[in-house]
Coordinates of C-alpha atoms and ligand atoms in Angstrom, one line a residue:
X4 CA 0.0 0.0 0.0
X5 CA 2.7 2.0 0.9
X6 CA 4.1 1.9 -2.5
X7 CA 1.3 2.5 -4.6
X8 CA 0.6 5.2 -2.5
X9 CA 4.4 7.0 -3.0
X10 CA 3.6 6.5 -6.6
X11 CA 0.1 7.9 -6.6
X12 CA 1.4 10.9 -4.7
X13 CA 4.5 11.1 -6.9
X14 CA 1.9 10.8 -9.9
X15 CA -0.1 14.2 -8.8
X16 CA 3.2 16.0 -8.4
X17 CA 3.5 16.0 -12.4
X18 CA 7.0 17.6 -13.7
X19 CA 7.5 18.4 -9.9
X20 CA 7.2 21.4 -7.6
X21 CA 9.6 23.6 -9.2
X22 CA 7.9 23.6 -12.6
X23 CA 4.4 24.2 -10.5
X24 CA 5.6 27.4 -9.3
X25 CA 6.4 27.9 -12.6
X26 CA 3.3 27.3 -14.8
X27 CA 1.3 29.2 -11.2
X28 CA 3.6 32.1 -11.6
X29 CA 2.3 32.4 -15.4
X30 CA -1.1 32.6 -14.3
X31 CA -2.1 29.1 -15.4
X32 CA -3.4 26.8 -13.5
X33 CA -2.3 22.7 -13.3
X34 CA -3.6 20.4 -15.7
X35 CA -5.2 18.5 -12.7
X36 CA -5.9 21.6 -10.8
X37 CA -8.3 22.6 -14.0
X38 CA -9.7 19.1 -14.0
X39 CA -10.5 19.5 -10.1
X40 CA -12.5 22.3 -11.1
X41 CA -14.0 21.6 -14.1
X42 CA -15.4 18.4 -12.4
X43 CA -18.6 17.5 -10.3
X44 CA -16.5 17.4 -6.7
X45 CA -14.8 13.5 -6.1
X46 CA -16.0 12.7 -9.5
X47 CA -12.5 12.6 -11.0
X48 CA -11.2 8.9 -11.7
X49 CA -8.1 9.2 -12.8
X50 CA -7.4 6.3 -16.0
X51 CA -3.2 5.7 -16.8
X52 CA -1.9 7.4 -13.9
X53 CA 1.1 5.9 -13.8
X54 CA 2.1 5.6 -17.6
X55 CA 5.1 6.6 -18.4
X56 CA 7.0 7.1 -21.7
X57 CA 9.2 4.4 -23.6
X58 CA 11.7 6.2 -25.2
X59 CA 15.4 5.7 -24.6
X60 CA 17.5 8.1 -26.9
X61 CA 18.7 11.3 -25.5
X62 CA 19.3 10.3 -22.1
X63 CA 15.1 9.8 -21.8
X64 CA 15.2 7.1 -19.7
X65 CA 16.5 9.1 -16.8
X66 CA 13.5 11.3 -17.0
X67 CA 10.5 9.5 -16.1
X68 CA 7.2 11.2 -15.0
X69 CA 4.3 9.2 -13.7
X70 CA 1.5 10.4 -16.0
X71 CA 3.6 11.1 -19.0
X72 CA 2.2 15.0 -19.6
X73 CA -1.2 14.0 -19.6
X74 CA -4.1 14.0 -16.9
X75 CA -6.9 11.7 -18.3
X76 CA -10.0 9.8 -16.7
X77 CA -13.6 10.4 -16.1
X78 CA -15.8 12.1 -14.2
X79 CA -19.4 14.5 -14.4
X80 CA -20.4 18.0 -14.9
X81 CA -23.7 18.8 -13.6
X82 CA -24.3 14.9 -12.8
X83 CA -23.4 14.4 -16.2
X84 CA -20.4 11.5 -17.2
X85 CA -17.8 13.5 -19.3
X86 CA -13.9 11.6 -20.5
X87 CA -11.8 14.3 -20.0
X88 CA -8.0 14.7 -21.1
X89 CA -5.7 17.3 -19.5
X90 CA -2.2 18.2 -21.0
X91 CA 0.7 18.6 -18.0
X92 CA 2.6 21.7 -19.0
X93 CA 4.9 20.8 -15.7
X94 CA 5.8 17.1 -18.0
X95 CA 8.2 17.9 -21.0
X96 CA 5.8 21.3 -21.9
X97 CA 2.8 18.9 -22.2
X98 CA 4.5 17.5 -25.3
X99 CA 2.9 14.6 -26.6
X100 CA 4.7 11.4 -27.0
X101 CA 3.7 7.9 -28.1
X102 CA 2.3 6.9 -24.7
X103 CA 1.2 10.5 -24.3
X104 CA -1.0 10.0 -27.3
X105 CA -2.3 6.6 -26.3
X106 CA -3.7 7.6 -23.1
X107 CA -5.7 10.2 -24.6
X108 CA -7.0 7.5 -27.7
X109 CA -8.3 5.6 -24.5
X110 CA -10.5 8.0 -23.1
X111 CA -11.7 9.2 -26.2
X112 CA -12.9 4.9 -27.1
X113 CA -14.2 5.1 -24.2
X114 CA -16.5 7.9 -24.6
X115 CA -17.1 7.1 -28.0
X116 CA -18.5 3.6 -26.9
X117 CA -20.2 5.3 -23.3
X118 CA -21.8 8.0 -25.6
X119 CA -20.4 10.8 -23.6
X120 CA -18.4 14.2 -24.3
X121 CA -15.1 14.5 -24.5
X122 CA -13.4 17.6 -23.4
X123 CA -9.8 18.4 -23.9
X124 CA -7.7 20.8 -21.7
X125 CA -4.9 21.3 -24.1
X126 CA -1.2 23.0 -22.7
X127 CA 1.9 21.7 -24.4
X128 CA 4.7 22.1 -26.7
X129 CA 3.6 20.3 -29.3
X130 CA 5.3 16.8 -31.0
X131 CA 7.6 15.1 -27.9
X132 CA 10.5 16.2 -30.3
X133 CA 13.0 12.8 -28.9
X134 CA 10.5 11.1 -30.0
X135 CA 10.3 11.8 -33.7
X136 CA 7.9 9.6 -35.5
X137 CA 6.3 7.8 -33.1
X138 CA 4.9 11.5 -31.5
X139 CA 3.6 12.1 -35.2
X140 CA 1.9 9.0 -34.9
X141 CA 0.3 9.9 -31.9
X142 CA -1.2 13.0 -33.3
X143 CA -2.7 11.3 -36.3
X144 CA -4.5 8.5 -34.0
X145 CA -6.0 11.2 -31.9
X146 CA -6.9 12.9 -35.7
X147 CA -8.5 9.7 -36.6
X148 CA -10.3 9.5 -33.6
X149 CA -11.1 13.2 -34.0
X150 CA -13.3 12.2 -36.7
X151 CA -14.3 9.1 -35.5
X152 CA -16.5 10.9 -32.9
X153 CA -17.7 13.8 -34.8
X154 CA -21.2 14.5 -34.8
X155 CA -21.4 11.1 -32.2
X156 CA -20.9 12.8 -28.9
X157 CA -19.8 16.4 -28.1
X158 CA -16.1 17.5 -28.2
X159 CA -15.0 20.6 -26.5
X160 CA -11.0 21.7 -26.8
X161 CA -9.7 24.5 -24.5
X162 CA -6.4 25.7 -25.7
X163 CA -5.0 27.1 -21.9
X164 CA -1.4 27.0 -23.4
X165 CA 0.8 26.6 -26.5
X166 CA -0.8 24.4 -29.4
X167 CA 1.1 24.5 -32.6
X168 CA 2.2 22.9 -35.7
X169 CA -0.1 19.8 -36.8
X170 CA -1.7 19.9 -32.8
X171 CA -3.7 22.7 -34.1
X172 CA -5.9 20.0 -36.2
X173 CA -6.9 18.0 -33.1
X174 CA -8.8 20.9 -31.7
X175 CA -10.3 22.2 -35.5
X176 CA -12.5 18.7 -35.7
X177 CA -13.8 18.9 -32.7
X178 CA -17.0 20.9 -32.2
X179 CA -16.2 23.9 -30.4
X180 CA -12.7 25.8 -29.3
X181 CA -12.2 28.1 -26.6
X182 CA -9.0 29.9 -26.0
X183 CA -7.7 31.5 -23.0
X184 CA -6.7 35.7 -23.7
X185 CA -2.9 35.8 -23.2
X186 CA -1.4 33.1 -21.8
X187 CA -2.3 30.8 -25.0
X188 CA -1.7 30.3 -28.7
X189 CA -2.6 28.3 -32.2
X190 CA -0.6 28.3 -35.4
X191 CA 0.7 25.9 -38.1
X192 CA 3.7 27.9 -38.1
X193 CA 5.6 30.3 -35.2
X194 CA 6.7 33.6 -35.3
X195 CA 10.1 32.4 -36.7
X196 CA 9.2 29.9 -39.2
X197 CA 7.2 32.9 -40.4
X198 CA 10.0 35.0 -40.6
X199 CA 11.7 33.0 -42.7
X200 CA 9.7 31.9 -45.1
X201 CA 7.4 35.1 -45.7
X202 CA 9.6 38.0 -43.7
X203 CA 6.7 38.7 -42.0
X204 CA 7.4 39.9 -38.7
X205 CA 5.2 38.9 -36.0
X206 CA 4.2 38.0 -31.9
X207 CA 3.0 34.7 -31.1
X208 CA 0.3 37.0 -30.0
X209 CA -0.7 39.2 -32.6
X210 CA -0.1 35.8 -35.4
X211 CA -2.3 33.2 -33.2
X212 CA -3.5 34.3 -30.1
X213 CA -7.2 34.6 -28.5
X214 CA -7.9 37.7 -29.8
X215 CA -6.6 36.8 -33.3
X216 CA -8.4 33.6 -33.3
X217 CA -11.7 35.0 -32.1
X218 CA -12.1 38.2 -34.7
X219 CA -9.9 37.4 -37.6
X220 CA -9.7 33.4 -38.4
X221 CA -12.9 32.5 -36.6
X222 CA -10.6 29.6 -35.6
X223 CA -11.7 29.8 -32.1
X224 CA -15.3 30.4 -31.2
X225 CA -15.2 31.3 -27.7
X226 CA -12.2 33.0 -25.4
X227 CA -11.4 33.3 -21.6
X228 CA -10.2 35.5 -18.8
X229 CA -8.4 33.4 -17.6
X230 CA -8.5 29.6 -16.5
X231 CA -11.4 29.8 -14.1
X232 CA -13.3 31.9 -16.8
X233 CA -12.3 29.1 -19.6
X234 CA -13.4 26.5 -17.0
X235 CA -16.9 28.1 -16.4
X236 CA -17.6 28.2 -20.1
X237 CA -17.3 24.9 -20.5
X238 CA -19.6 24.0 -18.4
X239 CA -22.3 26.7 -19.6
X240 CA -21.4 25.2 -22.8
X241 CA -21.9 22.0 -22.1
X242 CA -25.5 22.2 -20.8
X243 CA -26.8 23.4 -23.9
X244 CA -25.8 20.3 -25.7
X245 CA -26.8 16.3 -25.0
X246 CA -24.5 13.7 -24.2
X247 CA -24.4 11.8 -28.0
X248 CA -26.1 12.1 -31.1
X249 CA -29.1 9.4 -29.9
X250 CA -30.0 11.7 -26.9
X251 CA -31.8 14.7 -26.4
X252 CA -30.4 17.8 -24.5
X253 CA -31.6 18.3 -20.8
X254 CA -34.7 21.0 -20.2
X255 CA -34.8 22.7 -17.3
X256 CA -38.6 23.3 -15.0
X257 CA -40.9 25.5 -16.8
X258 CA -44.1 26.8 -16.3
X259 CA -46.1 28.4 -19.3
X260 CA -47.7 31.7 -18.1
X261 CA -49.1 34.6 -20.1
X262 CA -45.4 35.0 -21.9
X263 CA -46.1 38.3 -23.5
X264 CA -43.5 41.1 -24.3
X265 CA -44.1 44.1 -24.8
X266 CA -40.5 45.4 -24.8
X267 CA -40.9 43.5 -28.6
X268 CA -42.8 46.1 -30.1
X269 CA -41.1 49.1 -29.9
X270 CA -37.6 47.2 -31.2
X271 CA -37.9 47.9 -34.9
X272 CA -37.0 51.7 -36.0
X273 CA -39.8 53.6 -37.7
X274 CA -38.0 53.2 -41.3
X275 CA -37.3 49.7 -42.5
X276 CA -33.2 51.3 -43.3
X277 CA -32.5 51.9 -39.5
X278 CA -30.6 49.5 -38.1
X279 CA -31.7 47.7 -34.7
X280 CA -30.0 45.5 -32.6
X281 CA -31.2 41.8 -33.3
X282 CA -29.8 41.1 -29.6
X283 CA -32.4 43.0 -28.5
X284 CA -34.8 40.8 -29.9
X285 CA -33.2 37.6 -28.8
X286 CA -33.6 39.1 -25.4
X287 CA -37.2 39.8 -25.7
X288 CA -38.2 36.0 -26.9
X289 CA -35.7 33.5 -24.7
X290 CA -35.7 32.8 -21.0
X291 CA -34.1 35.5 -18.9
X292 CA -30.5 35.8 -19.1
X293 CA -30.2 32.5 -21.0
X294 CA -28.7 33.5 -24.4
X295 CA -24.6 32.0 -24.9
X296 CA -23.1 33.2 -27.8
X297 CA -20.7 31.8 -29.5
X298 CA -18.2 33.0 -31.9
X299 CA -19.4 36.7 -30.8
X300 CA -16.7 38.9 -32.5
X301 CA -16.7 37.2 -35.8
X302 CA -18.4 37.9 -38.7
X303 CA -21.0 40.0 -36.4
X304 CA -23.4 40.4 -39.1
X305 CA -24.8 37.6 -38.3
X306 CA -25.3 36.1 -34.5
X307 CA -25.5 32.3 -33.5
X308 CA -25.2 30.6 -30.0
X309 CA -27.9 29.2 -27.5
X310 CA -30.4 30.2 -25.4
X311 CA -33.5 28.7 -23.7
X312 CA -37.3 28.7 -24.6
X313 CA -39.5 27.3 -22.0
X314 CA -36.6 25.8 -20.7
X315 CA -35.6 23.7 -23.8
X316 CA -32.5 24.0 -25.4
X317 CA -32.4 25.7 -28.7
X318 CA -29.8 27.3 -30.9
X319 CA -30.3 30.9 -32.1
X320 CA -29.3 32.1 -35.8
X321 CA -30.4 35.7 -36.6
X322 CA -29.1 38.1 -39.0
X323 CA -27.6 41.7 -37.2
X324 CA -29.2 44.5 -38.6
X325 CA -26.2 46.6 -36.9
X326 CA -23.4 45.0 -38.8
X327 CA -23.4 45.4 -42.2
X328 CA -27.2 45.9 -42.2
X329 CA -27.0 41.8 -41.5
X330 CA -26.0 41.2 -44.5
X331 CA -25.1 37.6 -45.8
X332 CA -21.3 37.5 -46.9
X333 CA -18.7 35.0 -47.3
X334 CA -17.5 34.8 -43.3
X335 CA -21.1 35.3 -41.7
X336 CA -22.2 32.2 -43.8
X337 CA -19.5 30.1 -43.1
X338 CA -19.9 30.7 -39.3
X339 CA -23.6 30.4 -39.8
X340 CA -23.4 26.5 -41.4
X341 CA -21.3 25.8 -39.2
X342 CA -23.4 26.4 -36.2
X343 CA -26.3 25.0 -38.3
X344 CA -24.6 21.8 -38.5
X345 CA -23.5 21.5 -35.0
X346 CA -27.1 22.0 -33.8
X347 CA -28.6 19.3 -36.0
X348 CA -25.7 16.8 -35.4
X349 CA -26.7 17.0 -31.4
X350 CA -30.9 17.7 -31.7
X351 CA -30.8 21.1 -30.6
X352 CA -33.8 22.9 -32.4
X353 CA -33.5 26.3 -34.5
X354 CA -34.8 29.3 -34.2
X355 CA -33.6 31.5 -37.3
X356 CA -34.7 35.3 -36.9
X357 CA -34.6 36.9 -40.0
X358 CA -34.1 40.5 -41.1
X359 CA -31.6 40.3 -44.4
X360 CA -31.3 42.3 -47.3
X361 CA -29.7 40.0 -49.5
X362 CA -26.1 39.0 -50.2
X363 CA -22.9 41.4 -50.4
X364 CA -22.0 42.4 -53.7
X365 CA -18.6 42.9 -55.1
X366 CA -15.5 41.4 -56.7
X367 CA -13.8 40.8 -53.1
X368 CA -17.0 38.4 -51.9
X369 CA -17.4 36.6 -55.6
X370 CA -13.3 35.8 -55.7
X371 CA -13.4 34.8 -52.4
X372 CA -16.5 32.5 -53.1
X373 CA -19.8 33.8 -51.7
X374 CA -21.6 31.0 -54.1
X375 CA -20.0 28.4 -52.5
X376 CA -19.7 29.4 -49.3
X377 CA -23.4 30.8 -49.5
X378 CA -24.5 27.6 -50.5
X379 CA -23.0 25.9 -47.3
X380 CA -25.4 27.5 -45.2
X381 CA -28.2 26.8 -47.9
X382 CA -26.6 23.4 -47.5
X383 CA -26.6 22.9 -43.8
X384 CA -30.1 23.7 -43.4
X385 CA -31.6 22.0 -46.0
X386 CA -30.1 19.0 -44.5
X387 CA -31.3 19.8 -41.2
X388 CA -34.2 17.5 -39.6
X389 CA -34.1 19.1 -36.2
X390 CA -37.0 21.1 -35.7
X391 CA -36.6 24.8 -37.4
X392 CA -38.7 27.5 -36.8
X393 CA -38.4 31.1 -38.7
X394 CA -39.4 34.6 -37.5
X395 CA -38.8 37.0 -40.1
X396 CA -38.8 40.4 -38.2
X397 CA -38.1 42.7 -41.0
X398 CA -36.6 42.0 -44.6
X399 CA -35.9 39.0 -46.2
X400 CA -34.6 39.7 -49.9
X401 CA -33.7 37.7 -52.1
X402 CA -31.4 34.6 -52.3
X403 CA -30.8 35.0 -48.7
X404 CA -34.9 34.9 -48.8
X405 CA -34.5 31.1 -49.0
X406 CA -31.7 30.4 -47.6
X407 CA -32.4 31.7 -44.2
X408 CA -34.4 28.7 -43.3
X409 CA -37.4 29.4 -45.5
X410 CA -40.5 27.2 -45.5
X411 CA -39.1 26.1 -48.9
X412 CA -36.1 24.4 -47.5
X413 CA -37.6 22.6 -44.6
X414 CA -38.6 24.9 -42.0
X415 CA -41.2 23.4 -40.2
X416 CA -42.7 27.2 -39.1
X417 CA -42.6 30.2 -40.4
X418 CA -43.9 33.3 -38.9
X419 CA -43.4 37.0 -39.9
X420 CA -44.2 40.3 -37.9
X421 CA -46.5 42.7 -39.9
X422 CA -43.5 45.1 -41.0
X423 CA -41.2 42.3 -42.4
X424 CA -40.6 42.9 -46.5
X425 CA -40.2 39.8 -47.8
X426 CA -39.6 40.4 -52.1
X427 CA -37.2 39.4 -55.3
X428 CA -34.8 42.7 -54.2
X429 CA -36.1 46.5 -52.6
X430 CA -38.3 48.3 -54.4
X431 CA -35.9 51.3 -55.8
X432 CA -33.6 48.5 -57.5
X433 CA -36.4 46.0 -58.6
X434 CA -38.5 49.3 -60.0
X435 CA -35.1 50.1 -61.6
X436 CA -35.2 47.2 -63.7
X437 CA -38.6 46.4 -64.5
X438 CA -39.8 50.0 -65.2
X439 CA -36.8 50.8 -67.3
X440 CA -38.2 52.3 -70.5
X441 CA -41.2 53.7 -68.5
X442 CA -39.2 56.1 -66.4
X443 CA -36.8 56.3 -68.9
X444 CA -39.5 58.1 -71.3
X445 CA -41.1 59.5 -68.7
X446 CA -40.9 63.6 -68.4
X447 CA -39.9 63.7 -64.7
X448 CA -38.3 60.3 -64.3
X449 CA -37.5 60.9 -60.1
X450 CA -41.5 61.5 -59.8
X451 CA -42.0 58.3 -62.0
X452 CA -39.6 56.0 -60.1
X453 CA -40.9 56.8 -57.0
X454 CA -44.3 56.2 -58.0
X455 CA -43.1 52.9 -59.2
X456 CA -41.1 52.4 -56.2
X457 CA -44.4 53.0 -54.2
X458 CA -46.0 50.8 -56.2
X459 CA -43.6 47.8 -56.3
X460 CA -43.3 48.6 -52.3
X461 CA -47.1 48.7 -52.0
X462 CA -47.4 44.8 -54.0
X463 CA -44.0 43.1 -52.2
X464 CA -42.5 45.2 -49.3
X465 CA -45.1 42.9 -46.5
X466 CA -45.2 39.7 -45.7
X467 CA -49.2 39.4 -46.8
X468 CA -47.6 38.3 -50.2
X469 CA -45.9 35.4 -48.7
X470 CA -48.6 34.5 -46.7
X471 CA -51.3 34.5 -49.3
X472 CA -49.0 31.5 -50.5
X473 CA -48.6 29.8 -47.4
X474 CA -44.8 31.1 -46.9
X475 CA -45.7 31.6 -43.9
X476 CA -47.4 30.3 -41.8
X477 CA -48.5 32.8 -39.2
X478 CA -47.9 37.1 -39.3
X479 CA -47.5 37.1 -35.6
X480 CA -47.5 40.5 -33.3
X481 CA -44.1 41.2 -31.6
X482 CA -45.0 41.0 -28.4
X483 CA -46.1 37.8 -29.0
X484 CA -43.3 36.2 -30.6
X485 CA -42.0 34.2 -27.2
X486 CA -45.4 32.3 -26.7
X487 CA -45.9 31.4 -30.3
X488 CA -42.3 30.1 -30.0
X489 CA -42.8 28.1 -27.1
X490 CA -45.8 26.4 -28.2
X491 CA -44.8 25.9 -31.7
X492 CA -41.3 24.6 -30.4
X493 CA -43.6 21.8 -28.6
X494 CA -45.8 21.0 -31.3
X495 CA -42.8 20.2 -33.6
X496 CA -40.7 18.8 -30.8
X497 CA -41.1 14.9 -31.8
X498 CA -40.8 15.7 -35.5
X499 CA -38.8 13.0 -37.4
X500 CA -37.8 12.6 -40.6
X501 CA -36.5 9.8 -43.2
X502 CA -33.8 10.6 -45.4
X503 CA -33.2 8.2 -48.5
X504 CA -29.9 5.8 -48.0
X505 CA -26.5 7.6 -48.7
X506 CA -23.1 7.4 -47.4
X507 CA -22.5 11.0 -47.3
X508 CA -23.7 13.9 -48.7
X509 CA -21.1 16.5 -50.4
X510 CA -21.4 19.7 -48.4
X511 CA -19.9 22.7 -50.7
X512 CA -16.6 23.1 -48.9
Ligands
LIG621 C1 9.9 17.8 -25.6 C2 9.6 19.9 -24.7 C3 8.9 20.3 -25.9 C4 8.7 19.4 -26.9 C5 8.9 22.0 -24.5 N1 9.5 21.0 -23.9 N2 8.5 21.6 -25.7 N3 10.1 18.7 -24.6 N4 9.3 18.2 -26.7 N5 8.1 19.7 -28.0 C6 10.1 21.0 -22.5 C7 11.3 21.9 -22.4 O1 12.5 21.2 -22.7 C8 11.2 22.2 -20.9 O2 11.7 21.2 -20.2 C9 9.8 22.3 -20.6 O3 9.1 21.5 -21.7 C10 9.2 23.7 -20.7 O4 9.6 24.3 -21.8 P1 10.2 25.8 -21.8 O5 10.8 26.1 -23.1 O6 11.0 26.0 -20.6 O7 8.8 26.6 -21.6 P2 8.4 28.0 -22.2 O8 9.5 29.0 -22.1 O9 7.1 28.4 -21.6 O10 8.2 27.7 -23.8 C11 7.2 26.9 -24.2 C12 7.3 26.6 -25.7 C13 8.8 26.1 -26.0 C14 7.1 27.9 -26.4 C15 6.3 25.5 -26.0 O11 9.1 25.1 -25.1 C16 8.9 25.6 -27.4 O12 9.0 26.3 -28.3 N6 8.9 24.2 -27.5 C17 9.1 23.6 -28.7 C18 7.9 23.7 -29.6 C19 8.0 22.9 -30.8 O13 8.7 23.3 -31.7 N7 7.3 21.8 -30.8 C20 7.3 20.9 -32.0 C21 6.3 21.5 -33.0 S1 6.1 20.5 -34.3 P3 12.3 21.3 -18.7 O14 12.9 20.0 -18.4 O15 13.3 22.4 -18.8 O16 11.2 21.6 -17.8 C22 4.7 19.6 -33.9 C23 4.3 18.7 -35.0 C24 3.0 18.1 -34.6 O17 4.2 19.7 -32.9 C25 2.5 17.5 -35.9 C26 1.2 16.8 -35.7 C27 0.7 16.2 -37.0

C-alpha cells in the first residue's frame, strides 16, 4: 500500500514542484488543478496514472514522469459523465509522446462507446521532439479519432497554453474551441518559421492568439479571462448540448404563463433602413438571461449561440441589422453553417430570426466565393431534420430569402411580424429594372420611379404576399413572438424525418 501510495502521490506532483511554481507564476493553473475544477466534486477517476513514456535516446530514460504529460479519466459535470484529457505543461511542456498519445485515444474509445463528451484541456509544446515519428503517430491516432466521434458525442477543446504545428488539427475537428486571452496560442507555423519563409514579422500573440483567433480566423469560437473563466464556459457550454447524437439535450422546470412582451414592439425603427440591434430581440423572446453566444466577434453580421425557450435548449441564428445591415457575406455564412450543423448533429432545435437584405455584392466576396460558401449555409439547413422555426422580423430579400431557413427548404414554421418585406430585391432596385423604359421616357423620371417604387413597395415590401402563398405560416405581433415560439417549439418537438440511404452527402466546402 505504501508503495502504490508513494507512486500515486509522486503521480499528482506531475514535472514536480519547481515547474508548478512555474506554470502558477504564469497565471495558469495545473492540468489536474483545471480538472479539479471543471469536475462535479470527487468525480474525477483518474485512468493511466502511472504511464510513463518508452523512449530511450537522448538520455530519456532518466526522466521518467508518472502520467507522462497528460491527466486523463472520467468524471461529471452537472451529474453528467464526461472523458476528459488534461495536457501537463509541468511534464516535458505537455509534449505529446507515443504513450502521451495513447492515453488520450483511450479516453476518447471510451466515450465514444459510453456515448459521452469528450473535453480536452490542451497546454503543451507540441510533438515530444526525442521522439520523432512515433509522436507524429500519436497525433494522427487522436486525428482519426477526432473524426471518429464527430457528430457522435460532443467535443469541446480549450487551448490554456501553447498548441502549434499539426496539434492545431486535433482541436479544429472537434465541435467547439475556446482559448484562454494571453497566456495561450494556435498556429501551423511560429513567429520564426514565419520570418523566414514570408519576412513577415510577428508575436506569437498578434499571429495566433485569442484575440486573433476570435475576430480574424474564426478559428476559435469562444475565449477566456483566464483559467477559471475558460473552465466556467465549458460548463455553460456544455448544458446546452446532449450527451451523444441518440440523446436529447436536458430542459430545465418551466411553467407556461401569459409569456407576453411588450418590450418586442417598440424594437424595430420607424424606417425599414435603420438598423436595430437583433440582440435585442433575442432578449425579448428566450428565457431570462439565458442566451450563450458563441463565436461573438466574428463575422458580427450575423449572430448564433444558445439560449433557452420554456426551458428547452435551442440554438439561435439571426441576421444583425447593426453590422453590415446583417448582410449575408462569405465569413457570416460560413460561421452560420457551421453552427447549423452542430445543432442538427446534437438535436438542438433552431430558431432563425430573420431581417436580411440579401447577399454582399462585389468582386472581393465573388473571388473569395460567396456562391460556394453561400451555398454551405443553404446546405446545412436544408439537410437539417431538427426542428426549425423562422421569424422573419423585417426583410428578407432575395437569395438570402431562402436560404435563411425558408418554409421552402424545410422549416417546419414560419412566422413573420406585420413590418417584415419579404420580395425578389427592394423596391428602388427592382422598380429600376422592370420599369426601365417607362421612367426612362417618362418627363420627370425621379416622380415616376418613386411612384413605381411606391407601387412595387405597395405589392412586395409585406409579408401578406408570402402568406397568401402559405410562406408563412402565421404574421404574428411582436410581443407575441416568445409564446408562439414556445408552443410551436412543442408542437414540432417529436418531428422525425426519413432521409433516403446515402453514405454521405457533399457539403460545398
Ligand atoms: C519535448 C519539450 C517540448 C517538446 C517543451 N519541452 N516543448 N520537450 N518536446 N516539443 C520541454 C522543455 O524542454 C522544458 O523542459 C519544458 O518543456 C518547458 O519548456 P520551456 O521552453 O522552458 O517553456 P516556455 O519558455 O514556456 O516555452 C514553451 C514553448 C517552448 C514555447 C512551447 O518550449 C517551445 O518552443 N517548445 C518547442 C515547440 C515545438 O517546436 N514543438 C514541436 C512542434 S512541431 P524542462 O525539463 O526544462 O522543464 C509539432 C508537430 C505536430 O508539434 C504535428 C502533428 C501532426
Amino acid at each position: 500500500m505504501k508503495e502504490l501510495k508513494d507512486k500515486i502521490a509522486l503521480s499528482h506532483l506531475g514535472g514536480g514542484q519547481k515547474r508548478i511554481d512555474k506554470q502558477h507564476a504564469k497565471g495558469k493553473l495545473t492540468a489536474r488543478e483545471r480538472v479539479q475544477l471543471l469536475l462535479d466534486d470527487d468525480s474525477f477517476e483518474e485512468i493511466g496514472g502511472l504511464v510513463t513514456h518508452r523512449t530511450k535516446d537522448f538520455g530519456m530514460e532518466d526522466q521518467k514522469f508518472y502520467g507522462d504529460g497528460v491527466v486523463t479519466g472520467y468524471g461529471t459535470i452537472a451529474q453528467r459523465l464526461v472523458y476528459i484529457f488534461a495536457q501537463d505543461f509541468t511534464v516535458f511542456g505537455g509534449s505529446l509522446s507515443e504513450t502521451h498519445a495513447e492515453k488520450i485515444c483511450k479516453v476518447m474509445d471510451l466515450a465514444i462507446k459510453a456515448g459521452a463528451p469528450i473535453i480536452g484541456l490542451n497546454d503543451s509544446g507540441g510533438a515530444r521532439i526525442q521522439e520523432g515519428v512515433r509522436s507524429l503517430g500519436g497525433y494522427a491516432d487522436i486525428f482519426y479519432r477526432n473524426v471518429q466521434a464527430s457528430g457522435v458525442v460532443p467535443q469541446i477543446s480549450a487551448i490554456m497554453g501553447p498548441c502549434a504545428g499539426g496539434a492545431v488539427y486535433s482541436p479544429a475537428m472537434t465541435d467547439y474551441t475556446i482559448m484562454v486571452e494571453g497566456s495561450s496560442y494556435m498556429f501551423v507555423t511560429g513567429p520564426n518559421v514565419v520570418k523566414t519563409v514570408t519576412n513577415e514579422e510577428v508575436t506569437a500573440e498578434d499571429l495566433g492568439g485569442a484575440s486573433a483567433h476570435s475576430t480574424k480566423s474564426g478559428v476559435t469560437h469562444l475565449t477566456a479571462q483566464n483559467d477559471l473563466d475558460c473552465i466556467l464556459k465549458i460548463k455553460r457550454l456544455l448544458s446546452y448540448l446532449p450527451q451523444n447524437c441518440e440523446e436529447k439535450t436536458i430542459d430545465l422546470p418551466f411553467e407556461f404563463g401569459n409569456e407576453i412582451r411588450e418590450e418586442l414592439e417598440t424594437i424595430l425603427p420607424d424606417t425599414s433602413n435603420k438598423p436595430y440591434d437583433m440582440k435585442d430581440v433575442i432578449a425579448g423572446i428566450v428565457d431570462l438571461d439565458s442566451f450563450f453566444e458563441i463565436h461573438e466577434n466574428y463575422a458580427d453580421n450575423i449572430i448564433v449561440g444558445y439560449a433557452r425557450l420554456g426551458g428547452k435548449s435551442i440554438g439561435i441564428i439571426a441576421n444583425q441589422p447593426f453590422s453590415l445591415a446583417g448582410v449575408l457575406d462569405v465569413e457570416s455564412s460560413k460561421k452560420a453553417a457551421r453552427f447549423v450543423r452542430t445543432c442538427d448533429c446534437f438535436n438542438v432545435p433552431m430558431l432563425v430570426l430573420v431581417d436580411v437584405p440579401g447577399f454582399l455584392p462585389g468582386t472581393d466576396q465573388e473571388w473569395q466565393g460567396i456562391i460556394l460558401n453561400g451555398a454551405k449555409l443553404l446546405y446545412a439547413f436544408s439537410e437539417a431534420t431538427v426542428p426549425r422555426i423562422s421569424v422573419i422580423t423585417r426583410k428578407a430579400y432575395g437569395g438570402a430569402y431562402d436560404v435563411m431557413n425558408s418554409k421552402h427548404i424545410g422549416a417546419d414554421f414560419n412566422f413573420a411580424w406585420p413590418q417584415a418585406e419579404i420580395a425578389v430585391m427592394g423596391a428602388k432596385g427592382a422598380s429600376e429594372i422592370i420599369f426601365k423604359k417607362e421612367i426612362s421616357e417618362a418627363k420627370d423620371k425621379t416622380a415616376k420611379l418613386k411612384e413605381k417604387e411606391d407601387e412595387y413597395a405597395a405589392l412586395f415590401a409585406n409579408p401578406y404576399s408570402a402568406a397568401d402563398r402559405g410562406f408563412i405560416d402565421e404574421i404574428i405581433e411582436p410581443k407575441a413572438t416568445r409564446r408562439k415560439l414556445i408552443k410551436a417549439f412543442s408542437a414540432i418537438q417529436n418531428k422525425v424525418v426519413i432521409r433516403p440511404a446515402r453514405k454521405h452527402g457533399n457539403i460545398p466546402l
